[in-house]
Coordinates of C-alpha atoms and ligand atoms in Angstrom, one line a residue:
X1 CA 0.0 0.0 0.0
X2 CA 0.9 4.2 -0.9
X3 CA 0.5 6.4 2.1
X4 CA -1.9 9.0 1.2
X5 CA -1.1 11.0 4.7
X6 CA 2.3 12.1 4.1
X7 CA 2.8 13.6 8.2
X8 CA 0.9 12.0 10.9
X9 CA 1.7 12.2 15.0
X10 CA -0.6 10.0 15.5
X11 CA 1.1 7.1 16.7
X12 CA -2.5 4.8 16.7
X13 CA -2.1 5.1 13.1
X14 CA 1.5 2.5 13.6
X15 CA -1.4 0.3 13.3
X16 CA -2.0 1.5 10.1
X17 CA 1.0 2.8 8.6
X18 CA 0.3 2.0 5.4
X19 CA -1.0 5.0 5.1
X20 CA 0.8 7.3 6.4
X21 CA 4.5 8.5 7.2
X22 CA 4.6 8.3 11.2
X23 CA 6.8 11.2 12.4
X24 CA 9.1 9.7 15.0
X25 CA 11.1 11.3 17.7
X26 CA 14.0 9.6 19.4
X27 CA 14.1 6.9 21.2
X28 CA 12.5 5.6 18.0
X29 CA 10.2 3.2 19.1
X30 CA 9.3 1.7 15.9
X31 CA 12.7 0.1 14.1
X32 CA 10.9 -3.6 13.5
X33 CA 7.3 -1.7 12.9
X34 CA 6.6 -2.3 9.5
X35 CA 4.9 1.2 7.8
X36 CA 6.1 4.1 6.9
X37 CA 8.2 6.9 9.2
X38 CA 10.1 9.9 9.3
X39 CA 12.8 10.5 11.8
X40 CA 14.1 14.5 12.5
X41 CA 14.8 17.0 15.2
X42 CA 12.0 19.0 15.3
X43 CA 13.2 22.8 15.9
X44 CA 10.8 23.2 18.7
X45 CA 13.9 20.9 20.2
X46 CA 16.3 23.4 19.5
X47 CA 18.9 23.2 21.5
X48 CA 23.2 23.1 22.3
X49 CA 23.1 19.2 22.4
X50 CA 21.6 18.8 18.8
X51 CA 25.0 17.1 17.4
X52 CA 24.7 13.5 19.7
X53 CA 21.0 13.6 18.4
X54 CA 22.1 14.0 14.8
X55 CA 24.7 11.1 15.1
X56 CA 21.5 8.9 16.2
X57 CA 19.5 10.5 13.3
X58 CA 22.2 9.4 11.1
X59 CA 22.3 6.0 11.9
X60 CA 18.4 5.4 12.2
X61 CA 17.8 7.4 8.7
X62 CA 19.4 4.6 6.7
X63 CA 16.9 1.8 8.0
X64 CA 14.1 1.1 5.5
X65 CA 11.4 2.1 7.0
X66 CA 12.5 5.1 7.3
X67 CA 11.6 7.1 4.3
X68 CA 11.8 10.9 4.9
X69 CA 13.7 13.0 7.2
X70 CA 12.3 15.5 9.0
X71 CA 10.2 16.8 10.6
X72 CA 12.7 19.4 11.0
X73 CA 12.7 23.2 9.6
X74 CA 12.7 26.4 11.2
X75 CA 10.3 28.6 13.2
X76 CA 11.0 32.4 13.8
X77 CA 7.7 32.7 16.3
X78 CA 9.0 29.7 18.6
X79 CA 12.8 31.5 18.5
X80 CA 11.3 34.8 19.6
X81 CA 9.2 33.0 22.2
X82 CA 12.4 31.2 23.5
X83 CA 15.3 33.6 22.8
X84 CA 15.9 35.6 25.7
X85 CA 16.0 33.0 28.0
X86 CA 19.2 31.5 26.1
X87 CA 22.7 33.1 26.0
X88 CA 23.9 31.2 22.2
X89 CA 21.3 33.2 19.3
X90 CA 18.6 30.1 18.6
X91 CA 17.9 30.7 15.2
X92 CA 21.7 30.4 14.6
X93 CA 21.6 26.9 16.0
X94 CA 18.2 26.4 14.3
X95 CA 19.7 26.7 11.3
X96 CA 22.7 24.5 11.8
X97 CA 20.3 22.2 12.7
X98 CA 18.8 22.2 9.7
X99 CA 21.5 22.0 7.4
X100 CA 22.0 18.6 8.9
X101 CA 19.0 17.3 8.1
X102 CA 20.0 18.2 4.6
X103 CA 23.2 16.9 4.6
X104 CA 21.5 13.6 6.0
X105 CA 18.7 13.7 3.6
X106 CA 21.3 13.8 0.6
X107 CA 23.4 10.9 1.9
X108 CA 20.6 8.7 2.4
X109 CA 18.7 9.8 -0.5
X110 CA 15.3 10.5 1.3
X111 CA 13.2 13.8 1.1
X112 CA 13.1 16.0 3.6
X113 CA 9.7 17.3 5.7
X114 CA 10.2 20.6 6.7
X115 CA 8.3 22.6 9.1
X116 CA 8.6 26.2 8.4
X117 CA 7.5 29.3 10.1
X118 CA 8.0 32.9 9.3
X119 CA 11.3 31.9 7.6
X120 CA 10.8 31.1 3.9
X121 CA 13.4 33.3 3.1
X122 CA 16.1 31.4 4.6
X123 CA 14.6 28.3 3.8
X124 CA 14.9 29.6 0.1
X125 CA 18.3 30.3 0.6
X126 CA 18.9 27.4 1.6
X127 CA 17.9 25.5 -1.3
X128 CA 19.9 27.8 -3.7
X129 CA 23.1 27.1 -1.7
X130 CA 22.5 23.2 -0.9
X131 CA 20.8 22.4 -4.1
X132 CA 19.5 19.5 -3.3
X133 CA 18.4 16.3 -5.3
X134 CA 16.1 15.1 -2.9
X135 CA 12.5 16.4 -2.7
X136 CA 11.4 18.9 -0.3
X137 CA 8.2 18.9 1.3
X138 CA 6.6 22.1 3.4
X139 CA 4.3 20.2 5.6
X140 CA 1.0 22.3 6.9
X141 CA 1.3 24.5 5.1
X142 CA -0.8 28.1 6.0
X143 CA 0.7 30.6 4.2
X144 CA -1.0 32.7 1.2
X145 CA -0.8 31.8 -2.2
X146 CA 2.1 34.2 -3.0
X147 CA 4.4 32.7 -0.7
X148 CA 2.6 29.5 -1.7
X149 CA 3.9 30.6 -5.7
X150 CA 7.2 31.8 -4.5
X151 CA 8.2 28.1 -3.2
X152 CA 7.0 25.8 -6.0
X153 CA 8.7 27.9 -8.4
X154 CA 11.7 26.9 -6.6
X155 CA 10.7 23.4 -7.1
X156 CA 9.1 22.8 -3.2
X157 CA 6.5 20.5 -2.5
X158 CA 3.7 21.7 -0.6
X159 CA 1.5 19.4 2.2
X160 CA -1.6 20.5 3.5
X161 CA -3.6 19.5 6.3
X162 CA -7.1 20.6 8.0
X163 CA -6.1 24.0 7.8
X164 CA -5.4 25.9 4.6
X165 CA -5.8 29.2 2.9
X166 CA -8.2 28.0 -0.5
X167 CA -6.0 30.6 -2.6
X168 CA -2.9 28.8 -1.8
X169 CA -4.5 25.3 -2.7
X170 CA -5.3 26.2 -5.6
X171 CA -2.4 27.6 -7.0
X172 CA -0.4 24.2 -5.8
X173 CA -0.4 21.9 -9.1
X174 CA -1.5 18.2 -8.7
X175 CA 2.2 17.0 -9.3
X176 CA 3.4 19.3 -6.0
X177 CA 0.7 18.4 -3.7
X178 CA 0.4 15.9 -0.5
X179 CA -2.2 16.0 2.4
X180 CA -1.6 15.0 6.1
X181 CA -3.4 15.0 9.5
X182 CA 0.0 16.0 11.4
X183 CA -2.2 16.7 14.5
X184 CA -5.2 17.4 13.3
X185 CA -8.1 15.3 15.1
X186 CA -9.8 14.7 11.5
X187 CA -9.4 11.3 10.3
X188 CA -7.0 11.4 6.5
X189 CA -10.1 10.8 4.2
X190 CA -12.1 13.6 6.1
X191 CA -9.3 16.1 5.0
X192 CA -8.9 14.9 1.4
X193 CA -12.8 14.9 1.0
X194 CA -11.9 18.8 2.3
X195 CA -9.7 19.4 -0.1
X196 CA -10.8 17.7 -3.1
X197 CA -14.0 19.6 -2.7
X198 CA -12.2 22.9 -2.7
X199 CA -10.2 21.9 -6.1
X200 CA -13.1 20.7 -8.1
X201 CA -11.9 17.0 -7.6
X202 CA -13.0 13.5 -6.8
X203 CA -11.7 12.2 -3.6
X204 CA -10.7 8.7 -5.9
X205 CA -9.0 11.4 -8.1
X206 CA -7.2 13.1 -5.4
X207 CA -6.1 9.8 -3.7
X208 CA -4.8 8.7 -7.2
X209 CA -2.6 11.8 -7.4
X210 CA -1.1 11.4 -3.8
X211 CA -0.1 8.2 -4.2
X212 CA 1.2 8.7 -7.7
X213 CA 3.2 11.9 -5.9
X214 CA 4.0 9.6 -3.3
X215 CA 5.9 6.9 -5.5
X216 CA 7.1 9.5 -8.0
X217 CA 8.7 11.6 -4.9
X218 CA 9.9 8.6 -2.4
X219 CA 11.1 6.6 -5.5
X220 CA 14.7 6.5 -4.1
X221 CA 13.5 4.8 -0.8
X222 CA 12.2 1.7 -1.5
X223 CA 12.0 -1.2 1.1
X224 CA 14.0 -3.6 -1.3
X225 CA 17.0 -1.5 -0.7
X226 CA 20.0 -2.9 0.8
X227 CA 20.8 -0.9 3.9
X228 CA 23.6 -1.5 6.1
X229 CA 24.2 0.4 9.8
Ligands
ZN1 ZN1 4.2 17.8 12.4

């Protein structure tokens, strides 16, 4: 089976990974679950110690089930909520932070989820300097639809969940779209009825498309693949 729900936190759905990507925090808790997962530091865990987490990142990102990294990304609101009450600038180490995740999503050839928050500048810059050849994906995404137009021309992928702005859907192509629950208490087919609605579309259509995205964007992970630790 395709995922259709390319960022869940709902870990009831390990019972049903097929699908969706799990996002998994360390300890992972899943390495002989089979399904889908994704494996990052997310940057509301920002902090001085990322590096021994990265080394553990490293070594679970190569399993199989494993398929995307991430969540990880940066947010400018959390930083400004945090910063005074740290002596080393946060976004700096943010940042950092996220560079590893590229790094590690170009070695083992997986895409990158990114969570992203008042920074799509950086983010942008980011791509220019790293470009990557892995796939990145914007999860829950909010934003308008010029910011919305500003990241697929730069060859983004953008996920949404129950909460969208309709402008922004709609400028989003079928080949650069994926849906997800993330938190959201909706169930996956409640949001894609949501959306295809809103786009003029079948939900059969719609899941069609995801999980042709899905295949087309994940194509280098692939549970036949000979990994070693
Ligand atoms: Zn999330």
């Amino acid at each position: 089976m395709i995922p259709i729900d390319i960022h869940t936190h709902h870990t009831e759905n390990t019972e049903n990974t097929e699908n969706a990507v799990v996002n998994t925090n360390l300890p992972i808790k899943h390495t002989d679950a089979k399904g889908y997962f994704s494996i990052g530091i997310h940057p509301y865990q920002t902090d001085e110690h990322w590096e021994e987490q990265m080394a553990l990142i490293q070594q679970y990102a190569i399993l199989p089930q494993i398929v995307a990294i991430g969540e990880c990304g940066l947010d400018k609101i959390w930083i400004k909520q945090k910063e005074n009450k740290l002596q080393q600038p946060l976004f700096e180490i943010q940042k950092q932070i996220m560079k590893a995740h590229i790094l590690c999503s170009e070695k083992c050839r997986k895409p990158l989820i990114i969570h992203c928050v008042k920074a799509f500048n950086e983010l942008i810059e980011l791509k220019k300097t790293f470009r990557p050849d892995m796939p990145w994906i914007i999860h829950g995404f909010r934003n308008n639809a010029n910011i919305a137009r500003a990241l697929l021309a730069e060859g983004f992928y953008l996920s949404f969940g129950e909460y969208f702005q309709e402008e922004a859907l709609l400028t989003v192509p079928d080949s650069r779209l994926f849906i997800e629950t993330d938190e959201s208490k909706l169930h996956i087919e409640q949001i894609i009825n949501k959306i295809a609605a809103y786009r003029n579309s079948s939900q059969e259509k719609l899941v069609h498309i995801l999980r042709q995205n899905y295949v087309h964007t994940f194509s280098n992970c692939n549970e036949q693949t000979a990994y070693t630790l």
